[in-house]
mmCIF file of C-alpha atoms in Angstrom:
data_model
loop_
_atom_site.group_PDB
_atom_site.id
_atom_site.type_symbol
_atom_site.label_atom_id
_atom_site.label_comp_id
_atom_site.label_asym_id
_atom_site.label_seq_id
_atom_site.Cartn_x
_atom_site.Cartn_y
_atom_site.Cartn_z
ATOM 1 C CA MET A 1 52.977 142.215 139.722
ATOM 2 C CA ALA A 2 55.616 143.651 142.013
ATOM 3 C CA LEU A 3 57.155 141.672 144.836
ATOM 4 C CA THR A 4 57.268 143.027 148.355
ATOM 5 C CA GLU A 5 60.597 143.547 150.091
ATOM 6 C CA GLU A 6 59.820 140.608 152.370
ATOM 7 C CA GLN A 7 59.246 138.344 149.359
ATOM 8 C CA LYS A 8 62.442 139.562 147.692
ATOM 9 C CA GLU A 9 64.415 138.874 150.875
ATOM 10 C CA ARG A 10 62.881 135.407 151.177
ATOM 11 C CA ILE A 11 63.750 134.636 147.545
ATOM 12 C CA LYS A 12 67.308 135.831 148.130
ATOM 13 C CA GLN A 13 67.676 133.677 151.259
ATOM 14 C CA ASN A 14 66.254 130.599 149.511
ATOM 15 C CA ARG A 15 68.552 131.089 146.527
ATOM 16 C CA GLU A 16 71.607 131.464 148.785
ATOM 17 C CA ARG A 17 70.635 128.366 150.753
ATOM 18 C CA ALA A 18 70.124 126.312 147.581
ATOM 19 C CA LEU A 19 73.480 127.432 146.207
ATOM 20 C CA ARG A 20 75.177 126.627 149.522
ATOM 21 C CA ILE A 21 73.646 123.138 149.542
ATOM 22 C CA LYS A 22 74.689 122.575 145.943
ATOM 23 C CA LYS A 23 78.240 123.737 146.685
ATOM 24 C CA GLU A 24 78.491 121.452 149.734
ATOM 25 C CA ARG A 25 77.247 118.505 147.664
ATOM 26 C CA MET A 26 79.792 119.205 144.919
ATOM 27 C CA GLU A 27 82.616 119.490 147.458
ATOM 28 C CA ARG A 28 81.582 116.222 149.084
ATOM 29 C CA LEU A 29 81.464 114.421 145.734
ATOM 30 C CA ALA A 30 84.853 115.853 144.748
ATOM 31 C CA LYS A 31 86.325 114.688 148.051
ATOM 32 C CA GLU A 32 84.847 111.203 147.588
ATOM 33 C CA ASP A 33 86.286 111.026 144.054
ATOM 34 C CA ALA A 34 89.688 112.147 145.314
ATOM 35 C CA ASP A 35 89.598 109.483 148.044
ATOM 36 C CA LYS A 36 88.721 106.781 145.496
ATOM 37 C CA LYS A 37 91.520 107.889 143.166
ATOM 38 C CA ARG A 38 93.979 107.956 146.064
ATOM 39 C CA LYS A 39 92.985 104.416 147.040
ATOM 40 C CA LEU A 40 93.338 103.307 143.449
ATOM 41 C CA ASN A 41 96.784 104.887 143.139
ATOM 42 C CA GLN A 42 97.890 103.027 146.268
ATOM 43 C CA GLY A 43 97.201 99.746 144.487
ATOM 44 C CA GLY A 44 93.785 98.826 145.817
ATOM 45 C CA GLY A 45 90.753 98.051 143.706
ATOM 46 C CA GLY A 46 92.273 97.573 140.245
ATOM 47 C CA ARG A 47 91.999 94.484 138.053
ATOM 48 C CA GLU A 48 95.101 92.777 136.763
ATOM 49 C CA GLY A 49 96.320 94.387 133.539
ATOM 50 C CA GLU A 50 93.840 97.261 133.848
ATOM 51 C CA THR A 51 95.102 100.782 133.238
ATOM 52 C CA LEU A 52 94.763 103.382 135.939
ATOM 53 C CA GLN A 53 92.359 105.403 133.795
ATOM 54 C CA ALA A 54 90.106 102.391 133.065
ATOM 55 C CA ALA A 55 90.079 101.390 136.733
ATOM 56 C CA THR A 56 89.238 104.948 137.727
ATOM 57 C CA VAL A 57 86.333 105.124 135.259
ATOM 58 C CA ARG A 58 85.037 101.723 136.397
ATOM 59 C CA ASN A 59 85.282 102.689 140.071
ATOM 60 C CA GLU A 60 83.595 106.058 139.481
ATOM 61 C CA ASP A 61 80.691 104.287 137.758
ATOM 62 C CA VAL A 62 80.381 101.871 140.683
ATOM 63 C CA VAL A 63 80.554 104.733 143.191
ATOM 64 C CA ARG A 64 77.907 106.772 141.332
ATOM 65 C CA THR A 65 75.596 103.755 141.103
ATOM 66 C CA SER A 66 76.051 102.796 144.742
ATOM 67 C CA ASN A 67 75.641 106.428 145.886
ATOM 68 C CA LYS A 68 72.436 106.705 143.882
ATOM 69 C CA LYS A 69 71.119 103.455 145.371
ATOM 70 C CA GLN A 70 72.082 104.555 148.884
ATOM 71 C CA LYS A 71 70.378 107.916 148.439
ATOM 72 C CA LEU A 72 67.259 106.231 147.070
ATOM 73 C CA GLN A 73 67.184 103.753 149.965
ATOM 74 C CA ALA A 74 67.647 106.563 152.501
ATOM 75 C CA ALA A 75 64.882 108.584 150.847
ATOM 76 C CA LYS A 76 62.532 105.580 150.839
ATOM 77 C CA LYS A 77 63.304 104.922 154.505
ATOM 78 C CA GLN A 78 62.597 108.568 155.306
ATOM 79 C CA GLN A 79 59.391 108.333 153.288
ATOM 80 C CA GLU A 80 58.232 105.295 155.280
ATOM 81 C CA GLU A 81 58.918 107.125 158.542
ATOM 82 C CA GLU A 82 57.004 110.157 157.319
ATOM 83 C CA LYS A 83 54.002 108.063 156.295
ATOM 84 C CA ASP A 84 53.295 107.508 159.961
ATOM 85 C CA ASP A 85 53.701 111.194 160.790
ATOM 86 C CA LEU A 86 51.968 112.886 157.861
ATOM 87 C CA GLU A 87 48.335 112.953 156.981
ATOM 88 C CA LEU A 88 47.816 112.432 153.250
ATOM 89 C CA GLU A 89 45.533 114.612 151.200
ATOM 90 C CA GLU A 90 42.820 113.055 149.036
ATOM 91 C CA PHE A 91 44.760 113.279 145.792
ATOM 92 C CA GLU A 92 47.826 111.630 147.386
ATOM 93 C CA VAL A 93 46.085 108.408 148.405
ATOM 94 C CA GLY A 94 47.222 105.670 146.044
ATOM 95 C CA ALA A 95 49.408 108.093 144.057
ATOM 96 C CA SER A 96 52.857 107.200 142.749
ATOM 97 C CA GLU A 97 55.875 107.884 144.953
ATOM 98 C CA TRP A 98 57.351 109.972 142.105
ATOM 99 C CA ILE A 99 55.969 113.292 140.865
ATOM 100 C CA THR A 100 56.638 115.448 137.805
ATOM 101 C CA LYS A 101 58.061 118.946 138.097
ATOM 102 C CA SER A 102 54.895 120.692 136.945
ATOM 103 C CA GLU A 103 52.679 118.656 139.280
ATOM 104 C CA ALA A 104 55.058 119.338 142.192
ATOM 105 C CA MET A 105 54.987 123.072 141.559
ATOM 106 C CA LYS A 106 51.194 123.122 141.160
ATOM 107 C CA MET A 107 50.074 120.827 143.979
ATOM 108 C CA TYR A 108 52.747 121.593 146.594
ATOM 109 C CA CYS A 109 53.369 125.249 145.636
ATOM 110 C CA VAL A 110 57.163 124.846 145.637
ATOM 111 C CA PRO A 111 59.444 126.896 143.348
ATOM 112 C CA GLN A 112 62.056 125.435 140.994
ATOM 113 C CA GLY A 113 64.852 126.299 143.410
ATOM 114 C CA THR A 114 63.330 124.046 146.051
ATOM 115 C CA LEU A 115 63.018 121.214 143.549
ATOM 116 C CA ALA A 116 66.709 121.628 142.719
ATOM 117 C CA VAL A 117 67.629 120.307 146.177
ATOM 118 C CA CYS A 118 65.154 117.391 146.117
ATOM 119 C CA GLN A 119 65.909 113.790 145.159
ATOM 120 C CA VAL A 120 65.426 113.367 141.414
ATOM 121 C CA GLU A 121 65.279 110.341 139.130
ATOM 122 C CA GLU A 122 65.591 110.576 135.372
ATOM 123 C CA ARG A 123 63.558 108.242 133.194
ATOM 124 C CA PRO A 124 63.197 108.035 129.415
ATOM 125 C CA ASN A 125 60.695 110.534 128.084
ATOM 126 C CA PRO A 126 57.423 108.665 127.411
ATOM 127 C CA HIS A 127 56.327 111.121 124.710
ATOM 128 C CA HIS A 128 59.356 110.795 122.472
ATOM 129 C CA ALA A 129 62.461 108.652 123.023
ATOM 130 C CA SER A 130 64.913 111.186 121.575
ATOM 131 C CA TRP A 131 63.777 114.037 123.815
ATOM 132 C CA LYS A 132 65.447 114.839 127.114
ATOM 133 C CA PRO A 133 64.719 112.347 129.887
ATOM 134 C CA MET A 134 61.884 113.280 132.185
ATOM 135 C CA LYS A 135 62.771 114.239 135.752
ATOM 136 C CA LEU A 136 60.693 112.780 138.545
ATOM 137 C CA TYR A 137 60.915 114.013 142.120
ATOM 138 C CA LEU A 138 60.284 111.983 145.260
ATOM 139 C CA ARG A 139 56.769 112.950 146.362
ATOM 140 C CA SER A 140 57.513 112.624 150.082
ATOM 141 C CA GLN A 141 60.379 115.137 149.890
ATOM 142 C CA VAL A 142 58.365 117.605 147.836
ATOM 143 C CA ARG A 143 55.418 117.217 150.226
ATOM 144 C CA GLN A 144 57.693 117.797 153.217
ATOM 145 C CA LYS A 145 59.270 120.913 151.704
ATOM 146 C CA GLY A 146 55.882 122.320 150.648
ATOM 147 C CA ARG A 147 54.385 121.828 154.086
ATOM 148 C CA LYS A 148 57.470 123.226 155.794
ATOM 149 C CA ARG A 149 57.365 126.281 153.534
ATOM 150 C CA PHE A 150 53.728 127.088 154.353
ATOM 151 C CA GLY A 151 53.583 125.979 157.990
ATOM 152 C CA GLY A 152 51.951 122.571 157.704
ATOM 153 C CA LEU A 153 49.087 120.971 155.830
ATOM 154 C CA GLU A 154 46.589 123.749 156.546
ATOM 155 C CA GLY A 155 48.990 126.434 155.324
ATOM 156 C CA LEU A 156 49.710 124.504 152.127
ATOM 157 C CA VAL A 157 46.007 123.978 151.395
ATOM 158 C CA GLU A 158 45.346 127.662 152.082
ATOM 159 C CA GLU A 159 48.164 128.727 149.715
ATOM 160 C CA ARG A 160 46.938 126.361 146.986
ATOM 161 C CA ASN A 161 43.393 127.723 147.308
ATOM 162 C CA LYS A 162 44.690 131.303 147.271
ATOM 163 C CA ARG A 163 46.567 130.603 144.011
ATOM 164 C CA ARG A 164 43.516 128.947 142.450
ATOM 165 C CA GLN A 165 41.341 131.921 143.441
ATOM 166 C CA LYS A 166 43.873 134.344 141.989
ATOM 167 C CA GLN A 167 43.942 132.374 138.712
ATOM 168 C CA LEU A 168 40.132 132.298 138.626
ATOM 169 C CA GLU A 169 39.934 136.075 139.084
ATOM 170 C CA LYS A 170 42.496 136.549 136.323
ATOM 171 C CA ASP A 171 40.524 134.274 133.975
ATOM 172 C CA MET A 172 37.258 136.024 134.831
ATOM 173 C CA ALA A 173 38.781 139.428 134.096
ATOM 174 C CA LYS A 174 40.043 138.116 130.772
ATOM 175 C CA ALA A 175 36.597 136.699 129.942
ATOM 176 C CA ARG A 176 34.893 139.990 130.848
ATOM 177 C CA SER A 177 37.222 141.893 128.539
ATOM 178 C CA ILE A 178 36.207 139.600 125.659
ATOM 179 C CA PHE A 179 32.509 140.366 126.071
ATOM 180 C CA GLU A 180 32.852 144.120 126.551
#
């Protein structure tokens, strides 16, 4: 299946935007780390007898943990605000606030690049402990991005139905070829 020029341009713009967001995030984190190291070098924040390297590692762990908690709290606050504004679909009522990658892509029709800029939480893989941790995305963010991408709830439902219909036609064609 060939993509139209409009689709190619949209993909290019989304990719550039995602890369720009990622770059800005990395620059911000690097700046925060540099500020923490500068503070530490000026004598603040270290424990007595602690080496500079150990204090830096300890402070970076604290900063990462607190940043993660702050981001999670901000996302939850945003989610609570959105609950008032957004109408939930049937399958969302009583659903978990976290969503898997495959479910996000299927139900909200968002590509992997969009998920790359969403809040993510890693949890141990429930299928096998030694496998990579599973990534869960905040449902409210994925919902928001999906609806924004397709122009609201009606657009998202229409896109989901269009994809289901396309898959059905593909499966029917495959089934016909078996019986011919």
